C-alpha cells in the first residue's frame, strides 16, 4: 500500500502500487510507514490576490488543510466535478463504476463518460460524441 501526502493541502491518498500522475507532481510526497507528513507553506496561498474570501487566512503561520476548512464552514462545499470519490476503509474494496448497458440512452453514456474521463479536454468532447462513439471509447455493458 502506497500513501501519498499533498504537502500544500494536507490531503492523503492510499492506493495499491504507485501513481505516475502523483509521482510527477512536486507537491505530492510518498510517506513511509507511520510518517505523518508536514504541510509546507509555499507562499502562493498567502497572496491576497489569489485567496477567496473566507477560505484562507493569510495571517496564519500554517495553512489549514482542506478538511479543516470544510469543518469550519460546511457551506463552502464546492459542486462535484467528474467522478464522485468515495472514502474507503482499510481492507474494504472501492465500488467499481460500471458502464451502462449498450441500449442505454445517450445521456446515460455521456454521464458515465464524464465520470470516468480524467482529461478535461476529453470531458468537454463528450457532448459532441454519438452514443456509438462513446461506447467505442469507454466500453460497453451488456
PDB file of C-alpha atoms in Angstrom:
ATOM      1  CA  UNK A   1       0.000   0.000   0.000  1.00  0.00           C
ATOM      2  CA  UNK A   2       1.420   3.395  -1.014  1.00  0.00           C
ATOM      3  CA  UNK A   3       0.406   6.536   0.891  1.00  0.00           C
ATOM      4  CA  UNK A   4       0.714   9.881  -0.864  1.00  0.00           C
ATOM      5  CA  UNK A   5       0.578  13.187   1.048  1.00  0.00           C
ATOM      6  CA  UNK A   6      -0.150  16.574  -0.535  1.00  0.00           C
ATOM      7  CA  UNK A   7       2.287  18.979   1.131  1.00  0.00           C
ATOM      8  CA  UNK A   8       0.162  22.025   0.287  1.00  0.00           C
ATOM      9  CA  UNK A   9      -3.360  20.846   1.186  1.00  0.00           C
ATOM     10  CA  UNK A  10      -2.757  18.048   3.701  1.00  0.00           C
ATOM     11  CA  UNK A  11      -4.776  15.564   1.648  1.00  0.00           C
ATOM     12  CA  UNK A  12      -3.816  11.872   1.817  1.00  0.00           C
ATOM     13  CA  UNK A  13      -4.352   9.174  -0.791  1.00  0.00           C
ATOM     14  CA  UNK A  14      -3.760   5.475  -0.202  1.00  0.00           C
ATOM     15  CA  UNK A  15      -3.561   3.091  -3.139  1.00  0.00           C
ATOM     16  CA  UNK A  16      -2.153  -0.243  -4.179  1.00  0.00           C
ATOM     17  CA  UNK A  17       1.032   0.408  -6.128  1.00  0.00           C
ATOM     18  CA  UNK A  18       2.291   3.772  -7.370  1.00  0.00           C
ATOM     19  CA  UNK A  19       0.632   6.559  -9.345  1.00  0.00           C
ATOM     20  CA  UNK A  20       2.618   8.032 -12.242  1.00  0.00           C
ATOM     21  CA  UNK A  21       0.465  11.167 -12.054  1.00  0.00           C
ATOM     22  CA  UNK A  22       1.131  11.808  -8.345  1.00  0.00           C
ATOM     23  CA  UNK A  23       4.809  10.851  -8.704  1.00  0.00           C
ATOM     24  CA  UNK A  24       5.221  13.586 -11.327  1.00  0.00           C
ATOM     25  CA  UNK A  25       3.750  16.351  -9.142  1.00  0.00           C
ATOM     26  CA  UNK A  26       6.163  18.090  -6.769  1.00  0.00           C
ATOM     27  CA  UNK A  27       3.551  18.737  -4.065  1.00  0.00           C
ATOM     28  CA  UNK A  28       2.786  15.006  -3.532  1.00  0.00           C
ATOM     29  CA  UNK A  29       5.187  13.012  -1.360  1.00  0.00           C
ATOM     30  CA  UNK A  30       5.222   9.279  -0.612  1.00  0.00           C
ATOM     31  CA  UNK A  31       5.028   8.694   3.139  1.00  0.00           C
ATOM     32  CA  UNK A  32       6.887   5.907   4.922  1.00  0.00           C
ATOM     33  CA  UNK A  33       5.054   3.655   7.380  1.00  0.00           C
ATOM     34  CA  UNK A  34       3.987   5.769  10.381  1.00  0.00           C
ATOM     35  CA  UNK A  35       5.136   9.077   8.865  1.00  0.00           C
ATOM     36  CA  UNK A  36       2.574  11.878   9.219  1.00  0.00           C
ATOM     37  CA  UNK A  37       3.672  14.398   6.603  1.00  0.00           C
ATOM     38  CA  UNK A  38       4.029  18.142   7.020  1.00  0.00           C
ATOM     39  CA  UNK A  39       2.234  20.964   5.239  1.00  0.00           C
ATOM     40  CA  UNK A  40       4.638  23.361   3.543  1.00  0.00           C
ATOM     41  CA  UNK A  41       3.641  26.996   3.032  1.00  0.00           C
ATOM     42  CA  UNK A  42       4.941  27.854  -0.440  1.00  0.00           C
ATOM     43  CA  UNK A  43       3.808  31.471  -0.209  1.00  0.00           C
ATOM     44  CA  UNK A  44       1.315  31.233  -3.069  1.00  0.00           C
ATOM     45  CA  UNK A  45      -1.703  30.729  -0.814  1.00  0.00           C
ATOM     46  CA  UNK A  46      -0.815  33.781   1.267  1.00  0.00           C
ATOM     47  CA  UNK A  47      -1.039  36.136  -1.716  1.00  0.00           C
ATOM     48  CA  UNK A  48      -4.182  38.222  -1.154  1.00  0.00           C
ATOM     49  CA  UNK A  49      -4.976  38.380  -4.874  1.00  0.00           C
ATOM     50  CA  UNK A  50      -5.223  34.594  -5.081  1.00  0.00           C
ATOM     51  CA  UNK A  51      -7.339  33.917  -1.999  1.00  0.00           C
ATOM     52  CA  UNK A  52     -11.089  33.645  -1.901  1.00  0.00           C
ATOM     53  CA  UNK A  53     -12.858  35.407   0.987  1.00  0.00           C
ATOM     54  CA  UNK A  54     -13.325  33.132   3.975  1.00  0.00           C
ATOM     55  CA  UNK A  55     -11.241  30.284   2.545  1.00  0.00           C
ATOM     56  CA  UNK A  56      -7.729  31.137   3.671  1.00  0.00           C
ATOM     57  CA  UNK A  57      -6.407  33.359   6.454  1.00  0.00           C
ATOM     58  CA  UNK A  58      -3.156  34.907   5.119  1.00  0.00           C
ATOM     59  CA  UNK A  59      -2.110  35.869   8.667  1.00  0.00           C
ATOM     60  CA  UNK A  60      -1.943  32.206   9.759  1.00  0.00           C
ATOM     61  CA  UNK A  61       1.529  30.717  10.163  1.00  0.00           C
ATOM     62  CA  UNK A  62       0.456  27.286   8.927  1.00  0.00           C
ATOM     63  CA  UNK A  63      -2.073  26.929   6.125  1.00  0.00           C
ATOM     64  CA  UNK A  64      -5.195  24.985   7.006  1.00  0.00           C
ATOM     65  CA  UNK A  65      -5.947  21.636   5.403  1.00  0.00           C
ATOM     66  CA  UNK A  66      -8.983  21.178   3.168  1.00  0.00           C
ATOM     67  CA  UNK A  67     -10.548  19.015   5.863  1.00  0.00           C
ATOM     68  CA  UNK A  68     -10.136  21.763   8.495  1.00  0.00           C
ATOM     69  CA  UNK A  69     -11.683  24.331   6.153  1.00  0.00           C
ATOM     70  CA  UNK A  70     -14.660  22.057   5.462  1.00  0.00           C
ATOM     71  CA  UNK A  71     -15.210  21.515   9.208  1.00  0.00           C
ATOM     72  CA  UNK A  72     -15.077  25.257   9.902  1.00  0.00           C
ATOM     73  CA  UNK A  73     -17.523  26.196   7.178  1.00  0.00           C
ATOM     74  CA  UNK A  74     -19.604  23.356   5.698  1.00  0.00           C
ATOM     75  CA  UNK A  75     -21.412  25.829   3.402  1.00  0.00           C
ATOM     76  CA  UNK A  76     -18.212  26.116   1.309  1.00  0.00           C
ATOM     77  CA  UNK A  77     -18.731  22.665  -0.196  1.00  0.00           C
ATOM     78  CA  UNK A  78     -17.944  23.005  -3.875  1.00  0.00           C
ATOM     79  CA  UNK A  79     -20.009  21.352  -6.597  1.00  0.00           C
ATOM     80  CA  UNK A  80     -18.677  17.950  -7.631  1.00  0.00           C
ATOM     81  CA  UNK A  81     -16.963  17.733 -10.997  1.00  0.00           C
ATOM     82  CA  UNK A  82     -16.145  14.422 -12.635  1.00  0.00           C
ATOM     83  CA  UNK A  83     -16.193  11.156 -10.739  1.00  0.00           C
ATOM     84  CA  UNK A  84     -17.503  11.176  -7.175  1.00  0.00           C
ATOM     85  CA  UNK A  85     -14.797   9.897  -4.836  1.00  0.00           C
ATOM     86  CA  UNK A  86     -15.778   7.560  -2.037  1.00  0.00           C
ATOM     87  CA  UNK A  87     -13.803   7.125   1.166  1.00  0.00           C
ATOM     88  CA  UNK A  88     -12.678   3.536   1.618  1.00  0.00           C
ATOM     89  CA  UNK A  89     -11.886   1.983   4.994  1.00  0.00           C
ATOM     90  CA  UNK A  90      -8.823  -0.237   5.417  1.00  0.00           C
ATOM     91  CA  UNK A  91      -9.454  -3.681   3.944  1.00  0.00           C
ATOM     92  CA  UNK A  92     -12.601  -2.532   2.123  1.00  0.00           C
ATOM     93  CA  UNK A  93     -12.713  -2.614  -1.685  1.00  0.00           C
ATOM     94  CA  UNK A  94     -13.783   0.505  -3.581  1.00  0.00           C
ATOM     95  CA  UNK A  95     -17.043   0.165  -5.531  1.00  0.00           C
ATOM     96  CA  UNK A  96     -16.463  -0.361  -9.242  1.00  0.00           C
ATOM     97  CA  UNK A  97     -18.019   2.058 -11.711  1.00  0.00           C
ATOM     98  CA  UNK A  98     -19.739   0.018 -14.410  1.00  0.00           C
ATOM     99  CA  UNK A  99     -20.592   1.240 -17.901  1.00  0.00           C
ATOM    100  CA  UNK A 100     -24.279   1.491 -18.769  1.00  0.00           C
ATOM    101  CA  UNK A 101     -25.902  -1.099 -20.983  1.00  0.00           C
ATOM    102  CA  UNK A 102     -25.334  -0.673 -24.729  1.00  0.00           C
ATOM    103  CA  UNK A 103     -29.026   0.069 -25.198  1.00  0.00           C
ATOM    104  CA  UNK A 104     -28.984   2.848 -22.525  1.00  0.00           C
ATOM    105  CA  UNK A 105     -29.705   6.385 -23.694  1.00  0.00           C
ATOM    106  CA  UNK A 106     -27.131   8.904 -24.915  1.00  0.00           C
ATOM    107  CA  UNK A 107     -27.411  10.969 -21.713  1.00  0.00           C
ATOM    108  CA  UNK A 108     -26.513   7.956 -19.546  1.00  0.00           C
ATOM    109  CA  UNK A 109     -23.439   7.302 -21.705  1.00  0.00           C
ATOM    110  CA  UNK A 110     -22.441  10.971 -21.503  1.00  0.00           C
ATOM    111  CA  UNK A 111     -22.786  10.929 -17.691  1.00  0.00           C
ATOM    112  CA  UNK A 112     -20.700   7.754 -17.482  1.00  0.00           C
ATOM    113  CA  UNK A 113     -18.004   9.195 -19.790  1.00  0.00           C
ATOM    114  CA  UNK A 114     -17.762  12.359 -17.655  1.00  0.00           C
ATOM    115  CA  UNK A 115     -17.293  10.213 -14.536  1.00  0.00           C
ATOM    116  CA  UNK A 116     -14.521   8.012 -15.897  1.00  0.00           C
ATOM    117  CA  UNK A 117     -12.659  10.572 -18.033  1.00  0.00           C
ATOM    118  CA  UNK A 118      -9.793  12.318 -16.198  1.00  0.00           C
ATOM    119  CA  UNK A 119      -8.680  14.557 -19.062  1.00  0.00           C
ATOM    120  CA  UNK A 120     -10.666  17.859 -19.015  1.00  0.00           C
ATOM    121  CA  UNK A 121     -10.244  18.289 -22.786  1.00  0.00           C
ATOM    122  CA  UNK A 122     -11.729  14.879 -23.500  1.00  0.00           C
ATOM    123  CA  UNK A 123     -14.510  15.554 -20.963  1.00  0.00           C
ATOM    124  CA  UNK A 124     -15.524  18.605 -22.963  1.00  0.00           C
ATOM    125  CA  UNK A 125     -15.625  16.452 -26.123  1.00  0.00           C
ATOM    126  CA  UNK A 126     -18.245  14.132 -24.574  1.00  0.00           C
ATOM    127  CA  UNK A 127     -21.148  16.384 -25.645  1.00  0.00           C
ATOM    128  CA  UNK A 128     -20.183  16.134 -29.317  1.00  0.00           C
ATOM    129  CA  UNK A 129     -19.803  12.347 -29.485  1.00  0.00           C
ATOM    130  CA  UNK A 130     -22.524   9.998 -30.640  1.00  0.00           C
ATOM    131  CA  UNK A 131     -23.657   7.087 -28.493  1.00  0.00           C
ATOM    132  CA  UNK A 132     -21.741   4.622 -30.709  1.00  0.00           C
ATOM    133  CA  UNK A 133     -18.555   6.698 -30.361  1.00  0.00           C
ATOM    134  CA  UNK A 134     -18.987   6.801 -26.565  1.00  0.00           C
ATOM    135  CA  UNK A 135     -19.467   3.014 -26.446  1.00  0.00           C
ATOM    136  CA  UNK A 136     -16.361   2.504 -28.584  1.00  0.00           C
ATOM    137  CA  UNK A 137     -14.262   4.821 -26.418  1.00  0.00           C
ATOM    138  CA  UNK A 138     -15.489   3.822 -22.949  1.00  0.00           C
ATOM    139  CA  UNK A 139     -16.525   0.178 -23.377  1.00  0.00           C
ATOM    140  CA  UNK A 140     -19.929  -1.349 -23.470  1.00  0.00           C
ATOM    141  CA  UNK A 141     -22.024  -3.056 -20.840  1.00  0.00           C
ATOM    142  CA  UNK A 142     -24.365  -5.885 -21.605  1.00  0.00           C
TER     143      UNK A 142
END
